[in-house]
């Protein structure tokens, strides 16, 4: 594992920083709860929405068991309980190896929230915008926005798919989620509404009450930026941090 102290080389450390540009107005007194809900959404595991429970039960699917299979697996070899699993692609492994970054040493991801990113006349309308700061060596050697940066985004936030065990469980029951969703359009809230969610209905409702509709902002717009490169430890603690294990 690594730490972000003054002796850590910012060029080769394993710290990734995510800055969330908050597209809604959140009262200061409620920001801590909002940030926890946002983190649950961003790093949560995709699972089938509660609205499909009855239809799946009719097909013999145990909804609670399906939810268990959809969770992030525990990392048996990681010494940090509840760590976020970071699974790099072969391309990302190669980039890091060439730049002296040891992914097997673990690392961390930090998250902060910018509530002043948008003026009164502008709000993001169709995606959640985030700035992504990579270790210096990776940042300088990644030139295409769709290569290692995209790999890092997928490793951090997933690919909007159910976990493999959950998919296998549904296949064993002959269930096609697209067909199930088509039969439950009204329950889901419309033909364009997703049939999976990363958060509980309670968290979903809380975010919606704050103006953050998960169906509206469910896609991430990720920008890689020089301005956030962490050359020194942040003077203020970030809103959230998580250990990563490979």
Coordinates of N, CA and C in Angstrom, one line a residue:
X1 N 0.8 -1.2 0.0 CA 0.0 0.0 0.0 C 0.9 1.2 0.0
X2 N 0.4 2.4 -0.4 CA 1.1 3.6 -0.4 C 0.4 4.7 0.4
X3 N 1.1 5.7 0.7 CA 0.5 6.9 1.4 C 0.9 8.1 0.6
X4 N 0.1 9.2 0.8 CA 0.4 10.4 0.1 C 1.1 11.4 1.0
X5 N 2.3 11.0 1.5 CA 3.0 12.0 2.3 C 4.1 12.7 1.5
X6 N 4.8 13.6 2.1 CA 5.7 14.4 1.4 C 6.9 13.7 0.7
X7 N 7.1 12.4 1.2 CA 8.2 11.7 0.6 C 7.7 10.9 -0.6
X8 N 6.5 10.9 -0.9 CA 5.9 10.1 -2.0 C 6.2 10.8 -3.3
X9 N 6.7 10.1 -4.3 CA 7.1 10.7 -5.6 C 5.8 11.0 -6.4
X10 N 5.4 12.2 -6.7 CA 4.1 12.4 -7.4 C 4.1 11.9 -8.8
X11 N 5.3 11.6 -9.3 CA 5.4 11.1 -10.7 C 5.0 9.6 -10.8
X12 N 5.3 8.9 -9.7 CA 5.1 7.4 -9.8 C 4.2 6.9 -8.7
X13 N 3.5 7.8 -7.9 CA 2.6 7.3 -6.9 C 1.4 6.7 -7.6
X14 N 0.6 6.0 -6.8 CA -0.6 5.4 -7.3 C -1.9 6.1 -6.9
X15 N -1.8 7.4 -6.8 CA -3.0 8.2 -6.4 C -3.7 8.7 -7.6
X16 N -5.0 8.5 -7.7 CA -5.9 9.1 -8.7 C -6.8 10.0 -8.0
X17 N -7.0 11.2 -8.5 CA -7.9 12.1 -7.9 C -9.1 12.4 -8.8
X18 N -10.3 12.4 -8.3 CA -11.5 12.7 -9.0 C -12.2 13.9 -8.4
X19 N -12.4 14.9 -9.3 CA -13.1 16.1 -8.9 C -14.5 16.1 -9.5
X20 N -15.5 16.1 -8.7 CA -16.9 16.0 -9.2 C -17.4 17.5 -9.4
X21 N -17.9 17.8 -10.6 CA -18.5 19.1 -10.8 C -20.0 19.0 -10.5
X22 N -20.4 19.5 -9.3 CA -21.8 19.2 -8.9 C -22.7 20.1 -9.7
X23 N -23.7 19.4 -10.4 CA -24.6 20.2 -11.3 C -25.9 20.7 -10.6
X24 N -26.0 20.5 -9.3 CA -27.2 21.0 -8.6 C -26.8 21.8 -7.4
X25 N -27.8 22.5 -6.9 CA -27.5 23.3 -5.7 C -27.8 22.5 -4.4
X26 N -26.8 22.3 -3.6 CA -26.9 21.5 -2.4 C -26.6 22.4 -1.2
X27 N -27.6 22.6 -0.2 CA -27.3 23.4 0.9 C -26.1 22.9 1.7
X28 N -25.3 23.8 2.2 CA -24.0 23.4 2.8 C -24.2 22.4 4.0
X29 N -25.3 22.5 4.7 CA -25.6 21.6 5.8 C -25.8 20.1 5.4
X30 N -26.2 20.0 4.1 CA -26.5 18.6 3.6 C -25.4 18.1 2.7
X31 N -24.3 18.8 2.5 CA -23.3 18.3 1.6 C -22.6 17.0 2.0
X32 N -22.4 16.9 3.2 CA -21.7 15.6 3.7 C -22.5 14.4 3.3
X33 N -23.8 14.4 3.5 CA -24.7 13.3 3.2 C -24.8 13.2 1.7
X34 N -24.9 14.3 1.0 CA -24.9 14.3 -0.5 C -23.6 13.6 -1.1
X35 N -22.5 14.0 -0.5 CA -21.2 13.4 -1.0 C -21.2 11.9 -0.8
X36 N -21.6 11.4 0.4 CA -21.6 10.0 0.6 C -22.6 9.3 -0.4
X37 N -23.7 9.9 -0.6 CA -24.6 9.3 -1.6 C -24.0 9.3 -3.0
X38 N -23.3 10.3 -3.4 CA -22.7 10.4 -4.7 C -21.6 9.3 -4.8
X39 N -20.8 9.2 -3.8 CA -19.8 8.1 -3.8 C -20.4 6.8 -3.9
X40 N -21.5 6.5 -3.2 CA -22.2 5.2 -3.4 C -22.6 5.0 -4.8
X41 N -23.1 6.1 -5.5 CA -23.5 6.0 -6.8 C -22.3 5.8 -7.8
X42 N -21.3 6.5 -7.6 CA -20.2 6.5 -8.6 C -19.4 5.1 -8.5
X43 N -19.2 4.6 -7.3 CA -18.4 3.4 -7.1 C -19.2 2.2 -6.8
X44 N -20.5 2.3 -6.8 CA -21.4 1.2 -6.5 C -21.4 0.2 -7.6
X45 N -21.9 -1.0 -7.2 CA -22.1 -2.1 -8.1 C -23.4 -2.1 -8.8
X46 N -23.5 -2.3 -10.1 CA -24.8 -2.3 -10.8 C -25.6 -3.5 -10.3
X47 N -26.9 -3.2 -10.1 CA -27.8 -4.3 -9.7 C -29.2 -4.0 -10.2
X48 N -30.0 -5.0 -10.4 CA -31.3 -4.9 -11.0 C -32.2 -4.1 -10.1
X49 N -33.0 -3.2 -10.7 CA -33.9 -2.3 -9.9 C -35.0 -3.1 -9.2
X50 N -35.4 -2.6 -8.1 CA -36.4 -3.2 -7.3 C -37.7 -3.4 -8.0
X51 N -38.0 -2.5 -9.0 CA -39.3 -2.5 -9.7 C -39.5 -3.8 -10.5
X52 N -38.4 -4.6 -10.7 CA -38.5 -5.8 -11.5 C -38.5 -7.1 -10.7
X53 N -38.6 -6.9 -9.4 CA -38.6 -8.0 -8.4 C -39.7 -9.0 -8.7
X54 N -40.9 -8.5 -8.9 CA -42.1 -9.4 -9.0 C -41.9 -10.2 -10.3
X55 N -41.6 -9.6 -11.4 CA -41.4 -10.2 -12.7 C -40.3 -11.3 -12.6
X56 N -39.2 -11.0 -12.0 CA -38.1 -12.0 -11.9 C -38.5 -13.1 -11.0
X57 N -39.3 -12.8 -9.9 CA -39.7 -13.9 -9.0 C -40.6 -14.9 -9.8
X58 N -41.4 -14.4 -10.7 CA -42.3 -15.3 -11.6 C -41.4 -16.2 -12.4
X59 N -40.2 -15.8 -12.7 CA -39.3 -16.7 -13.5 C -38.4 -17.5 -12.6
X60 N -38.7 -17.5 -11.3 CA -37.9 -18.3 -10.4 C -36.6 -17.7 -9.9
X61 N -36.4 -16.4 -10.1 CA -35.2 -15.8 -9.7 C -35.4 -15.2 -8.2
X62 N -34.5 -15.6 -7.3 CA -34.5 -15.1 -6.0 C -33.8 -13.7 -6.0
X63 N -34.6 -12.7 -5.8 CA -34.1 -11.3 -6.0 C -33.0 -11.0 -5.0
X64 N -33.1 -11.4 -3.8 CA -32.1 -11.1 -2.8 C -30.8 -11.8 -3.1
X65 N -30.9 -13.0 -3.6 CA -29.7 -13.8 -4.0 C -29.0 -13.1 -5.2
X66 N -29.9 -12.6 -6.1 CA -29.4 -11.9 -7.3 C -28.6 -10.6 -6.9
X67 N -29.2 -9.9 -5.9 CA -28.5 -8.7 -5.3 C -27.2 -9.0 -4.7
X68 N -27.1 -10.2 -4.0 CA -25.8 -10.6 -3.4 C -24.8 -10.9 -4.5
X69 N -25.2 -11.6 -5.5 CA -24.3 -11.9 -6.6 C -23.8 -10.7 -7.4
X70 N -24.6 -9.6 -7.3 CA -24.3 -8.3 -8.0 C -23.3 -7.5 -7.3
X71 N -23.0 -7.8 -6.0 CA -22.1 -6.9 -5.2 C -20.7 -7.1 -5.7
X72 N -19.9 -6.0 -5.3 CA -18.4 -6.1 -5.6 C -17.9 -7.3 -4.8
X73 N -17.1 -8.1 -5.3 CA -16.5 -9.3 -4.6 C -15.5 -8.7 -3.5
X74 N -15.4 -9.5 -2.4 CA -14.4 -9.1 -1.4 C -13.0 -9.5 -2.0
X75 N -12.0 -8.7 -1.6 CA -10.7 -9.0 -2.1 C -9.9 -9.7 -1.1
X76 N -9.7 -11.0 -1.2 CA -9.1 -11.8 -0.2 C -7.7 -11.5 0.1
X77 N -6.9 -11.0 -0.9 CA -5.5 -10.8 -0.7 C -5.2 -9.4 -0.2
X78 N -6.2 -8.5 -0.1 CA -5.9 -7.1 0.3 C -6.0 -6.9 1.8
X79 N -5.0 -6.2 2.4 CA -5.0 -6.0 3.8 C -6.0 -5.0 4.3
X80 N -6.6 -4.2 3.4 CA -7.4 -3.1 3.8 C -8.9 -3.5 3.6
X81 N -9.7 -3.7 4.7 CA -11.1 -4.1 4.6 C -11.9 -3.1 3.7
X82 N -12.7 -3.6 2.9 CA -13.6 -2.8 2.1 C -12.9 -2.0 0.9
X83 N -11.7 -2.4 0.6 CA -10.9 -1.7 -0.5 C -11.7 -1.9 -1.8
X84 N -11.4 -0.9 -2.7 CA -12.0 -0.9 -4.0 C -11.0 -1.7 -4.9
X85 N -11.6 -2.7 -5.6 CA -10.8 -3.5 -6.5 C -10.5 -2.7 -7.8
X86 N -9.3 -2.6 -8.2 CA -8.8 -1.9 -9.4 C -8.2 -2.9 -10.3
X87 N -9.0 -3.2 -11.4 CA -8.5 -4.2 -12.4 C -8.1 -3.5 -13.7
X88 N -6.8 -3.3 -13.8 CA -6.3 -2.6 -15.0 C -6.3 -3.5 -16.2
X89 N -6.4 -2.8 -17.4 CA -6.3 -3.6 -18.7 C -4.9 -3.9 -19.0
X90 N -4.6 -4.7 -19.9 CA -3.3 -5.0 -20.3 C -2.5 -3.8 -20.8
X91 N -3.3 -2.9 -21.5 CA -2.7 -1.7 -22.0 C -2.2 -0.8 -20.9
X92 N -3.1 -0.6 -19.9 CA -2.8 0.2 -18.7 C -1.6 -0.4 -17.9
X93 N -1.6 -1.7 -17.8 CA -0.4 -2.3 -17.1 C 0.9 -2.0 -17.8
X94 N 0.8 -2.0 -19.2 CA 2.0 -1.7 -19.9 C 2.5 -0.3 -19.8
X95 N 1.5 0.7 -19.8 CA 1.8 2.1 -19.6 C 2.5 2.3 -18.3
X96 N 1.9 1.7 -17.2 CA 2.4 1.9 -15.9 C 3.8 1.3 -15.7
X97 N 4.0 0.1 -16.3 CA 5.2 -0.6 -16.2 C 6.3 0.3 -16.8
X98 N 6.1 0.8 -18.0 CA 7.1 1.6 -18.7 C 7.4 2.9 -17.9
X99 N 6.5 3.4 -17.0 CA 6.7 4.6 -16.3 C 7.0 4.4 -14.9
X100 N 7.4 3.2 -14.5 CA 7.8 3.0 -13.1 C 6.7 3.0 -12.1
X101 N 5.5 2.7 -12.5 CA 4.4 2.7 -11.5 C 4.0 1.2 -11.2
X102 N 4.2 0.8 -10.0 CA 4.0 -0.5 -9.5 C 2.5 -0.7 -9.1
X103 N 1.7 -1.3 -9.9 CA 0.3 -1.4 -9.6 C 0.1 -2.4 -8.5
X104 N 1.0 -3.4 -8.3 CA 0.8 -4.4 -7.3 C 1.0 -3.8 -5.9
X105 N 1.5 -2.6 -5.8 CA 1.7 -1.9 -4.5 C 0.4 -1.3 -4.0
X106 N -0.6 -1.4 -4.7 CA -1.9 -0.8 -4.3 C -1.9 0.7 -4.5
X107 N -2.8 1.4 -3.9 CA -2.9 2.8 -4.1 C -4.1 3.4 -3.5
X108 N -4.6 4.5 -4.1 CA -5.8 5.1 -3.5 C -6.4 6.0 -4.5
X109 N -7.7 6.2 -4.4 CA -8.4 7.2 -5.2 C -9.1 8.2 -4.2
X110 N -8.9 9.5 -4.5 CA -9.5 10.5 -3.7 C -10.6 11.2 -4.5
X111 N -11.6 11.7 -3.8 CA -12.7 12.4 -4.5 C -13.0 13.7 -3.8
X112 N -13.1 14.8 -4.5 CA -13.6 16.1 -4.0 C -14.7 16.6 -4.8
X113 N -15.4 17.6 -4.3 CA -16.7 18.1 -4.9 C -16.6 19.6 -5.1
X114 N -16.8 20.0 -6.3 CA -16.8 21.5 -6.6 C -18.2 21.9 -6.8
X115 N -18.7 22.7 -5.8 CA -20.1 23.2 -5.9 C -20.2 24.5 -6.6
X116 N -19.1 25.1 -7.0 CA -19.2 26.4 -7.7 C -18.7 26.3 -9.2
X117 N -18.7 25.0 -9.7 CA -18.2 24.8 -11.1 C -19.1 25.5 -12.1
X118 N -20.4 25.6 -11.8 CA -21.3 26.1 -12.8 C -21.9 27.5 -12.3
X119 N -22.0 28.4 -13.2 CA -22.6 29.7 -12.9 C -24.1 29.5 -12.8
X120 N -24.8 30.5 -12.4 CA -26.3 30.4 -12.4 C -26.9 30.2 -13.7
X121 N -26.2 30.5 -14.8 CA -26.8 30.4 -16.1 C -26.5 29.1 -16.8
X122 N -25.8 28.2 -16.1 CA -25.4 26.9 -16.8 C -25.4 25.8 -15.8
X123 N -26.0 24.7 -16.2 CA -25.9 23.4 -15.4 C -25.7 22.3 -16.4
X124 N -25.0 21.3 -16.0 CA -24.9 20.1 -16.9 C -26.3 19.5 -17.1
X125 N -26.6 19.1 -18.3 CA -28.0 18.6 -18.5 C -28.1 17.1 -18.8
X126 N -27.0 16.5 -19.2 CA -27.2 15.1 -19.6 C -26.1 14.2 -19.2
X127 N -25.2 14.6 -18.3 CA -24.1 13.8 -17.8 C -23.5 14.4 -16.5
X128 N -22.8 13.6 -15.8 CA -22.1 14.0 -14.6 C -20.7 14.3 -15.0
X129 N -20.3 15.6 -14.9 CA -18.9 15.9 -15.4 C -17.9 15.8 -14.2
X130 N -16.8 15.1 -14.5 CA -15.8 14.9 -13.5 C -14.4 15.2 -14.1
X131 N -13.5 15.7 -13.3 CA -12.1 15.9 -13.7 C -11.3 14.8 -13.1
X132 N -10.4 14.2 -13.9 CA -9.6 13.1 -13.5 C -8.2 13.5 -13.5
X133 N -7.5 13.4 -12.4 CA -6.1 13.7 -12.3 C -5.3 12.3 -12.1
X134 N -4.4 12.1 -13.0 CA -3.6 10.8 -12.9 C -2.2 11.1 -12.4
X135 N -1.5 10.0 -12.0 CA -0.1 10.2 -11.6 C 0.7 10.9 -12.7
X136 N 1.6 11.7 -12.4 CA 2.3 12.6 -13.4 C 2.9 11.8 -14.5
X137 N 3.5 10.7 -14.3 CA 4.2 9.9 -15.3 C 3.1 9.3 -16.3
X138 N 2.0 8.9 -15.8 CA 0.9 8.4 -16.7 C 0.3 9.5 -17.5
X139 N 0.0 10.6 -16.8 CA -0.6 11.7 -17.5 C 0.2 12.2 -18.7
X140 N 1.5 12.3 -18.5 CA 2.3 12.9 -19.6 C 2.4 11.9 -20.8
X141 N 2.3 10.6 -20.5 CA 2.6 9.6 -21.5 C 1.3 9.0 -22.1
X142 N 0.2 9.5 -21.7 CA -1.1 9.1 -22.3 C -1.6 10.3 -23.2
X143 N -1.6 10.1 -24.5 CA -1.9 11.2 -25.4 C -3.3 11.0 -25.9
X144 N -3.9 9.8 -26.0 CA -5.2 9.6 -26.6 C -6.2 9.5 -25.5
X145 N -7.3 10.3 -25.6 CA -8.3 10.2 -24.5 C -9.1 8.9 -24.4
X146 N -8.9 8.0 -25.4 CA -9.7 6.8 -25.4 C -8.8 5.6 -25.1
X147 N -7.6 5.8 -24.7 CA -6.8 4.6 -24.4 C -6.7 4.4 -22.9
X148 N -5.5 4.7 -22.2 CA -5.3 4.4 -20.8 C -6.3 5.2 -19.9
X149 N -6.7 6.4 -20.3 CA -7.6 7.1 -19.5 C -9.0 6.4 -19.5
X150 N -9.4 5.9 -20.6 CA -10.7 5.1 -20.6 C -10.5 3.9 -19.8
X151 N -9.3 3.2 -19.9 CA -9.1 2.0 -19.1 C -9.2 2.3 -17.6
X152 N -8.7 3.5 -17.2 CA -8.7 3.9 -15.8 C -10.2 4.1 -15.3
X153 N -10.9 4.8 -16.2 CA -12.3 5.1 -15.9 C -13.1 3.8 -15.7
X154 N -12.9 2.8 -16.6 CA -13.6 1.6 -16.4 C -13.2 0.8 -15.2
X155 N -11.9 0.9 -14.9 CA -11.4 0.2 -13.7 C -12.0 0.8 -12.4
X156 N -12.2 2.2 -12.4 CA -12.7 2.8 -11.2 C -14.2 2.7 -11.1
X157 N -14.9 3.0 -12.2 CA -16.3 3.1 -12.2 C -17.1 1.9 -12.8
X158 N -16.4 0.9 -13.3 CA -17.1 -0.2 -13.9 C -17.6 0.1 -15.3
X159 N -18.3 -0.8 -15.9 CA -18.8 -0.7 -17.3 C -20.3 -0.8 -17.4
X160 N -21.0 -0.5 -16.3 CA -22.5 -0.5 -16.3 C -23.1 -1.8 -16.6
X161 N -22.4 -2.9 -16.3 CA -22.9 -4.2 -16.5 C -23.1 -4.9 -15.1
X162 N -24.0 -5.8 -15.1 CA -24.1 -6.7 -13.9 C -22.9 -7.5 -13.7
X163 N -22.5 -7.8 -12.5 CA -21.4 -8.7 -12.2 C -21.6 -10.0 -12.9
X164 N -20.5 -10.7 -13.3 CA -20.6 -11.9 -14.0 C -21.4 -13.0 -13.3
X165 N -21.3 -13.2 -12.0 CA -22.1 -14.2 -11.3 C -23.6 -13.9 -11.4
X166 N -23.9 -12.6 -11.4 CA -25.4 -12.3 -11.5 C -25.9 -12.6 -12.9
X167 N -25.1 -12.3 -13.9 CA -25.5 -12.6 -15.3 C -25.6 -14.1 -15.5
X168 N -24.7 -14.8 -14.9 CA -24.8 -16.3 -15.1 C -26.0 -16.8 -14.4
X169 N -26.4 -16.3 -13.2 CA -27.6 -16.7 -12.5 C -28.8 -16.4 -13.3
X170 N -28.9 -15.3 -14.0 CA -30.1 -15.0 -14.8 C -30.1 -15.9 -16.0
X171 N -29.0 -16.1 -16.6 CA -29.0 -17.0 -17.8 C -29.5 -18.4 -17.4
X172 N -29.1 -18.9 -16.2 CA -29.5 -20.2 -15.8 C -31.0 -20.3 -15.7
X173 N -31.7 -19.2 -15.5 CA -33.1 -19.2 -15.4 C -33.8 -18.7 -16.7
X174 N -33.0 -18.6 -17.7 CA -33.5 -18.2 -19.0 C -34.1 -16.8 -19.0
X175 N -33.5 -15.9 -18.2 CA -34.1 -14.5 -18.1 C -33.2 -13.6 -19.0
X176 N -33.9 -12.8 -19.8 CA -33.3 -11.7 -20.5 C -33.8 -10.4 -19.9
X177 N -32.9 -9.6 -19.3 CA -33.3 -8.4 -18.6 C -34.0 -7.4 -19.6
X178 N -33.5 -7.4 -20.8 CA -34.1 -6.4 -21.8 C -35.6 -6.7 -22.0
X179 N -35.9 -8.0 -22.1 CA -37.3 -8.4 -22.2 C -38.1 -8.1 -21.0
X180 N -37.5 -8.4 -19.8 CA -38.2 -8.1 -18.5 C -38.5 -6.6 -18.4
X181 N -37.5 -5.8 -18.8 CA -37.7 -4.3 -18.7 C -38.8 -3.8 -19.6
X182 N -38.8 -4.4 -20.8 CA -39.8 -4.0 -21.8 C -41.2 -4.3 -21.3
X183 N -41.4 -5.3 -20.4 CA -42.7 -5.6 -19.8 C -43.0 -4.7 -18.6
X184 N -42.0 -3.9 -18.2 CA -42.2 -3.1 -17.0 C -41.8 -1.7 -17.2
X185 N -42.1 -1.2 -18.4 CA -41.8 0.2 -18.8 C -42.4 1.2 -17.8
X186 N -43.6 1.0 -17.5 CA -44.3 2.0 -16.6 C -43.7 2.0 -15.2
X187 N -43.4 0.8 -14.7 CA -42.9 0.6 -13.4 C -41.5 1.3 -13.3
X188 N -40.7 1.2 -14.4 CA -39.4 1.8 -14.4 C -39.4 3.3 -14.6
X189 N -40.5 3.8 -15.1 CA -40.6 5.2 -15.3 C -40.4 5.7 -16.7
X190 N -40.5 4.8 -17.7 CA -40.4 5.2 -19.1 C -39.5 4.3 -19.9
X191 N -39.6 4.3 -21.2 CA -38.8 3.4 -22.1 C -37.3 3.7 -22.1
X192 N -36.9 4.9 -21.7 CA -35.5 5.2 -21.6 C -34.8 5.0 -20.2
X193 N -35.6 4.6 -19.3 CA -35.1 4.4 -17.9 C -34.3 3.2 -17.8
X194 N -33.2 3.2 -17.1 CA -32.3 2.0 -17.0 C -33.0 1.0 -16.1
X195 N -32.7 -0.3 -16.3 CA -33.2 -1.3 -15.5 C -32.3 -1.8 -14.4
X196 N -31.1 -1.1 -14.3 CA -30.2 -1.4 -13.2 C -29.9 -0.1 -12.5
X197 N -29.4 -0.2 -11.2 CA -29.1 1.0 -10.4 C -27.9 0.6 -9.6
X198 N -27.1 1.6 -9.2 CA -25.9 1.3 -8.3 C -26.2 1.7 -6.9
X199 N -27.4 2.2 -6.6 CA -27.7 2.6 -5.2 C -29.0 2.0 -4.8
X200 N -29.3 2.1 -3.5 CA -30.6 1.6 -3.0 C -31.7 2.6 -3.4
X201 N -32.9 2.2 -3.3 CA -34.0 3.2 -3.6 C -34.0 4.4 -2.7
X202 N -33.5 4.2 -1.4 CA -33.5 5.3 -0.5 C -32.5 6.3 -0.9
X203 N -31.3 5.9 -1.3 CA -30.3 6.8 -1.8 C -30.7 7.5 -3.1
X204 N -31.4 6.7 -4.0 CA -31.9 7.3 -5.2 C -32.9 8.4 -4.9
X205 N -33.8 8.2 -4.0 CA -34.8 9.2 -3.6 C -34.1 10.4 -3.0
X206 N -33.1 10.2 -2.2 CA -32.4 11.4 -1.5 C -31.7 12.2 -2.6
X207 N -31.0 11.6 -3.5 CA -30.4 12.4 -4.6 C -31.4 13.1 -5.5
X208 N -32.5 12.4 -5.7 CA -33.5 13.1 -6.6 C -34.1 14.3 -5.9
X209 N -34.3 14.2 -4.5 CA -34.8 15.3 -3.8 C -33.8 16.5 -3.9
X210 N -32.6 16.3 -4.1 CA -31.6 17.4 -4.2 C -31.4 17.8 -5.6
X211 N -32.2 17.3 -6.5 CA -32.2 17.7 -7.9 C -31.3 16.8 -8.8
X212 N -30.6 15.8 -8.2 CA -29.7 15.0 -8.9 C -30.5 13.7 -9.4
X213 N -31.0 13.7 -10.6 CA -31.7 12.5 -11.1 C -30.7 11.6 -11.7
X214 N -30.7 10.3 -11.2 CA -29.7 9.4 -11.6 C -29.9 9.0 -13.1
X215 N -31.1 9.1 -13.6 CA -31.4 8.8 -15.0 C -30.9 9.9 -15.9
X216 N -30.9 11.1 -15.4 CA -30.4 12.2 -16.1 C -28.9 12.3 -16.2
X217 N -28.3 12.1 -15.0 CA -26.9 12.2 -14.9 C -26.1 10.9 -14.8
X218 N -26.8 9.8 -15.3 CA -26.2 8.5 -15.1 C -25.0 8.2 -15.9
X219 N -24.7 9.1 -16.9 CA -23.5 8.9 -17.7 C -22.4 9.9 -17.2
X220 N -21.1 9.4 -17.2 CA -20.0 10.3 -16.8 C -19.4 10.9 -18.0
X221 N -19.1 12.2 -17.9 CA -18.3 12.9 -18.8 C -16.9 13.2 -18.1
X222 N -15.9 12.5 -18.5 CA -14.6 12.5 -17.8 C -13.6 13.3 -18.6
X223 N -13.0 14.3 -17.9 CA -12.0 15.2 -18.5 C -10.7 14.9 -17.7
X224 N -9.6 14.7 -18.5 CA -8.3 14.6 -17.9 C -7.7 16.0 -17.8
X225 N -7.1 16.3 -16.7 CA -6.7 17.7 -16.5 C -5.3 17.8 -15.9
X226 N -4.6 18.8 -16.3 CA -3.3 19.1 -15.7 C -3.5 19.8 -14.3
X227 N -4.5 20.6 -14.2 CA -4.7 21.5 -13.1 C -4.8 20.7 -11.7
X228 N -5.2 19.5 -11.8 CA -5.5 18.7 -10.6 C -4.3 17.8 -10.2
X229 N -3.2 17.8 -11.0 CA -2.1 16.9 -10.7 C -1.6 17.1 -9.3
X230 N -1.5 16.1 -8.5 CA -1.2 16.2 -7.1 C 0.3 16.2 -6.9
X231 N 1.0 17.3 -7.0 CA 2.4 17.4 -6.7 C 2.8 17.4 -5.3
X232 N 1.8 17.8 -4.4 CA 1.9 17.8 -3.0 C 0.7 17.3 -2.4
X233 N 0.7 16.8 -1.1 CA -0.5 16.4 -0.5 C -1.5 17.6 -0.4
X234 N -2.8 17.4 -0.6 CA -3.8 18.5 -0.6 C -3.8 19.1 0.8
X235 N -3.9 20.4 0.9 CA -3.9 21.1 2.1 C -5.1 20.8 2.9
X236 N -6.2 20.6 2.2 CA -7.5 20.3 2.9 C -7.8 18.8 2.6
X237 N -8.3 18.0 3.5 CA -8.6 16.6 3.2 C -9.7 16.5 2.1
X238 N -9.5 15.6 1.2 CA -10.6 15.4 0.2 C -11.9 15.0 0.8
X239 N -12.9 15.1 0.0 CA -14.2 14.7 0.6 C -14.3 13.2 0.8
X240 N -13.5 12.4 0.2 CA -13.6 11.0 0.3 C -12.4 10.4 -0.3
X241 N -12.0 9.3 0.3 CA -10.8 8.6 -0.3 C -11.0 7.1 0.0
X242 N -10.4 6.3 -0.9 CA -10.6 4.8 -0.9 C -9.3 4.2 -1.2
X243 N -8.9 3.1 -0.5 CA -7.8 2.4 -0.9 C -8.1 1.5 -2.1
X244 N -7.2 1.3 -3.0 CA -7.4 0.4 -4.1 C -6.4 -0.8 -4.0
X245 N -6.8 -1.9 -4.4 CA -6.0 -3.1 -4.4 C -6.1 -3.7 -5.8
X246 N -5.0 -4.2 -6.3 CA -5.0 -4.9 -7.6 C -5.1 -6.4 -7.4

